[in-house]
Structure formats: structure tokens, C-alpha cells
Tab-separated table of C-alpha atoms in Angstrom:
chain	number	residue	atom	x	y	z
A	28	MET	CA	33.432	-29.658	-128.845
A	29	ILE	CA	34.072	-25.909	-128.812
A	30	ARG	CA	37.767	-26.500	-128.094
A	31	LEU	CA	37.925	-28.846	-131.066
A	32	GLY	CA	36.417	-26.112	-133.256
A	33	TRP	CA	39.089	-23.612	-132.140
A	34	ARG	CA	41.791	-26.187	-132.765
A	35	LEU	CA	40.527	-26.954	-136.262
A	36	LEU	CA	40.337	-23.247	-137.020
A	37	ALA	CA	43.889	-22.749	-135.706
A	38	LEU	CA	45.179	-25.643	-137.827
A	39	THR	CA	43.391	-24.267	-140.882
A	40	PHE	CA	45.081	-20.896	-140.402
A	41	VAL	CA	48.475	-22.549	-139.835
A	42	GLY	CA	47.995	-24.542	-143.038
A	43	LEU	CA	47.099	-21.415	-144.996
A	44	GLY	CA	50.093	-19.631	-143.478
A	45	LEU	CA	52.416	-22.454	-144.489
A	46	ILE	CA	51.048	-22.312	-148.021
A	47	GLY	CA	51.677	-18.570	-147.951
A	48	ALA	CA	55.269	-19.164	-146.909
A	49	VAL	CA	55.989	-20.882	-150.238
A	50	LEU	CA	53.359	-19.443	-152.577
A	51	PRO	CA	54.036	-15.932	-153.855
A	52	GLY	CA	51.112	-13.575	-153.394
A	53	MET	CA	49.596	-15.457	-150.480
A	54	PRO	CA	50.115	-13.890	-147.057
A	55	THR	CA	51.823	-15.726	-144.249
A	56	THR	CA	51.822	-13.355	-141.300
A	57	VAL	CA	48.108	-12.625	-141.304
A	58	PHE	CA	47.255	-16.331	-141.226
A	59	MET	CA	49.767	-16.994	-138.461
A	60	LEU	CA	48.282	-14.119	-136.439
A	61	LEU	CA	44.844	-15.637	-136.907
A	62	ALA	CA	46.236	-19.039	-135.945
A	63	VAL	CA	47.664	-17.631	-132.700
A	64	TRP	CA	44.312	-15.972	-131.961
A	65	ALA	CA	42.353	-19.200	-132.536
A	66	ALA	CA	44.932	-21.372	-130.770
A	67	GLY	CA	44.845	-19.043	-127.789
A	68	LYS	CA	41.175	-19.919	-127.352
A	69	GLY	CA	41.496	-23.688	-127.710
A	70	TRP	CA	45.097	-24.791	-127.951
A	71	PRO	CA	47.511	-22.646	-125.878
A	72	PRO	CA	50.578	-24.872	-126.529
A	73	LEU	CA	50.188	-24.294	-130.289
A	74	ALA	CA	49.867	-20.536	-129.701
A	75	ALA	CA	53.051	-20.573	-127.599
A	76	TRP	CA	54.867	-22.621	-130.239
A	77	LEU	CA	53.926	-20.150	-132.983
A	78	ILE	CA	54.883	-17.129	-130.878
A	79	ASN	CA	58.311	-18.661	-130.150
A	80	HIS	CA	58.892	-20.074	-133.647
A	81	PRO	CA	62.164	-18.773	-135.164
A	82	ARG	CA	60.540	-17.805	-138.505
A	83	PHE	CA	56.940	-16.966	-137.644
A	84	GLY	CA	57.459	-15.743	-134.092
A	85	PRO	CA	59.121	-12.336	-134.627
A	86	PRO	CA	56.316	-10.809	-136.747
A	87	ILE	CA	53.723	-12.225	-134.345
A	88	GLN	CA	55.577	-10.750	-131.372
A	89	GLN	CA	55.905	-7.379	-133.128
A	90	TRP	CA	52.166	-7.353	-133.726
A	91	GLN	CA	51.307	-8.374	-130.178
A	92	GLN	CA	53.661	-5.889	-128.547
A	93	HIS	CA	53.493	-2.872	-130.869
A	94	ARG	CA	50.728	-3.574	-133.411
A	95	ALA	CA	53.540	-3.237	-135.947
A	96	ILE	CA	53.818	-4.866	-139.367
A	97	PRO	CA	57.130	-5.420	-141.191
A	98	ARG	CA	57.722	-3.175	-144.206
A	99	ARG	CA	58.352	-6.224	-146.382
A	100	ALA	CA	54.946	-7.649	-145.450
A	101	LYS	CA	53.291	-4.334	-146.314
A	102	TRP	CA	54.973	-4.239	-149.706
A	103	LEU	CA	54.111	-7.851	-150.501
A	104	ALA	CA	50.495	-7.271	-149.517
A	105	ALA	CA	50.272	-4.129	-151.654
A	106	ILE	CA	51.845	-5.812	-154.677
A	107	SER	CA	49.549	-8.831	-154.307
A	108	MET	CA	46.502	-6.580	-154.152
A	109	PHE	CA	47.531	-4.527	-157.178
A	110	VAL	CA	48.235	-7.654	-159.210
A	111	SER	CA	45.003	-9.395	-158.239
A	112	MET	CA	42.748	-6.341	-158.522
A	113	PRO	CA	42.645	-6.209	-162.351
A	114	LEU	CA	42.259	-9.976	-162.513
A	115	ILE	CA	39.244	-9.801	-160.206
A	116	CYS	CA	37.742	-6.900	-162.133
A	117	LEU	CA	38.135	-8.713	-165.453
A	118	SER	CA	36.860	-12.070	-164.253
A	119	ALA	CA	34.160	-11.096	-161.759
A	120	PRO	CA	30.718	-12.414	-162.681
A	121	SER	CA	28.836	-9.300	-161.590
A	122	PRO	CA	29.477	-5.552	-161.464
A	123	TRP	CA	29.011	-5.349	-157.694
A	124	VAL	CA	31.895	-7.778	-157.207
A	125	GLN	CA	33.996	-5.680	-159.578
A	126	TRP	CA	33.485	-2.713	-157.256
A	127	LEU	CA	33.201	-4.324	-153.834
A	128	VAL	CA	36.381	-6.406	-153.864
A	129	PRO	CA	38.757	-3.666	-155.107
A	130	SER	CA	37.137	-1.177	-152.727
A	131	SER	CA	37.683	-3.577	-149.847
A	132	MET	CA	41.284	-4.096	-150.924
A	133	CYS	CA	41.845	-0.328	-150.949
A	134	LEU	CA	40.448	-0.025	-147.429
A	135	VAL	CA	42.649	-2.867	-146.197
A	136	LEU	CA	45.672	-1.305	-147.889
A	137	LEU	CA	44.896	2.064	-146.299
A	138	TRP	CA	44.628	0.408	-142.884
A	139	LEU	CA	47.838	-1.523	-143.511
A	140	CYS	CA	49.761	1.622	-144.413
A	141	THR	CA	48.699	3.316	-141.183
A	142	ARG	CA	50.181	0.545	-139.007
A	143	PRO	CA	53.635	1.207	-137.589
A	144	GLU	CA	56.536	-0.678	-139.112
A	145	SER	CA	58.363	-3.230	-137.043
A	146	THR	CA	62.116	-3.192	-136.787
A	147	GLY	CA	62.329	-6.971	-136.904
A	148	VAL	CA	62.763	-9.189	-139.915
A	149	GLY	CA	60.139	-11.504	-141.318
A	150	VAL	CA	56.893	-11.592	-143.194
């Protein structure tokens, strides 16, 4: 039952990553990294497939080996955050959400900028 839970979680992350591959503003790499993590706990063949995938594999390998993130992924994440931040602030139902979400985004962006950049291609 626990293995099934890990597999469902891995598939959910793969699905979100695939959506991110075609939908601007939605991340791909982060969901594929989460998918590899979950698959590693309950579905090792899926984890191996993702790590060796021609499109998704290089950024995953860069993260696993060097904790590096491609520059393009950093830029796309930053742009997505800056575009969504005003939308969240204008549409949030309460003031604490208007402060908490952008603050969290700034912390994530700060963390993201401190990661080394990979030399490989991919997002």
C-alpha cells in the first residue's frame, strides 16, 4: 500500500512536469526532480527512466551530481514569480495571503539564485 502511494505521488509529479513542459509559467524540472525522489522510494524503474530521459534527464543529473540548476530554469522561475506575484496580491482574499505568498516566493528566488548553474541544456 505504501509503495502504491509513492507510485501515485511519482505519477502526479510526472503529470505536473509534463504540463509544465508545454504550459508557460509552470515549472518542469522541479516536478521531475520530485518525481524521481518519489519514484526512488516506490518505483525505481520509473526513477531510472526519468534520469536517463533525453529531455528531462540532463537537468535531473545536474541536480543529483552538482546540486546545479540551469540558468534558463532560474530565469523562467524568476519571471513566473514576478508575473504571478502582482496577480496574487490583487486577487488574494486576505491580507496575510498577500504578504505570505510573495514573501515565500522571494525566499525561494533567493535560494534559487544561490544554487550553482549547470553547464548542460534543459529546463
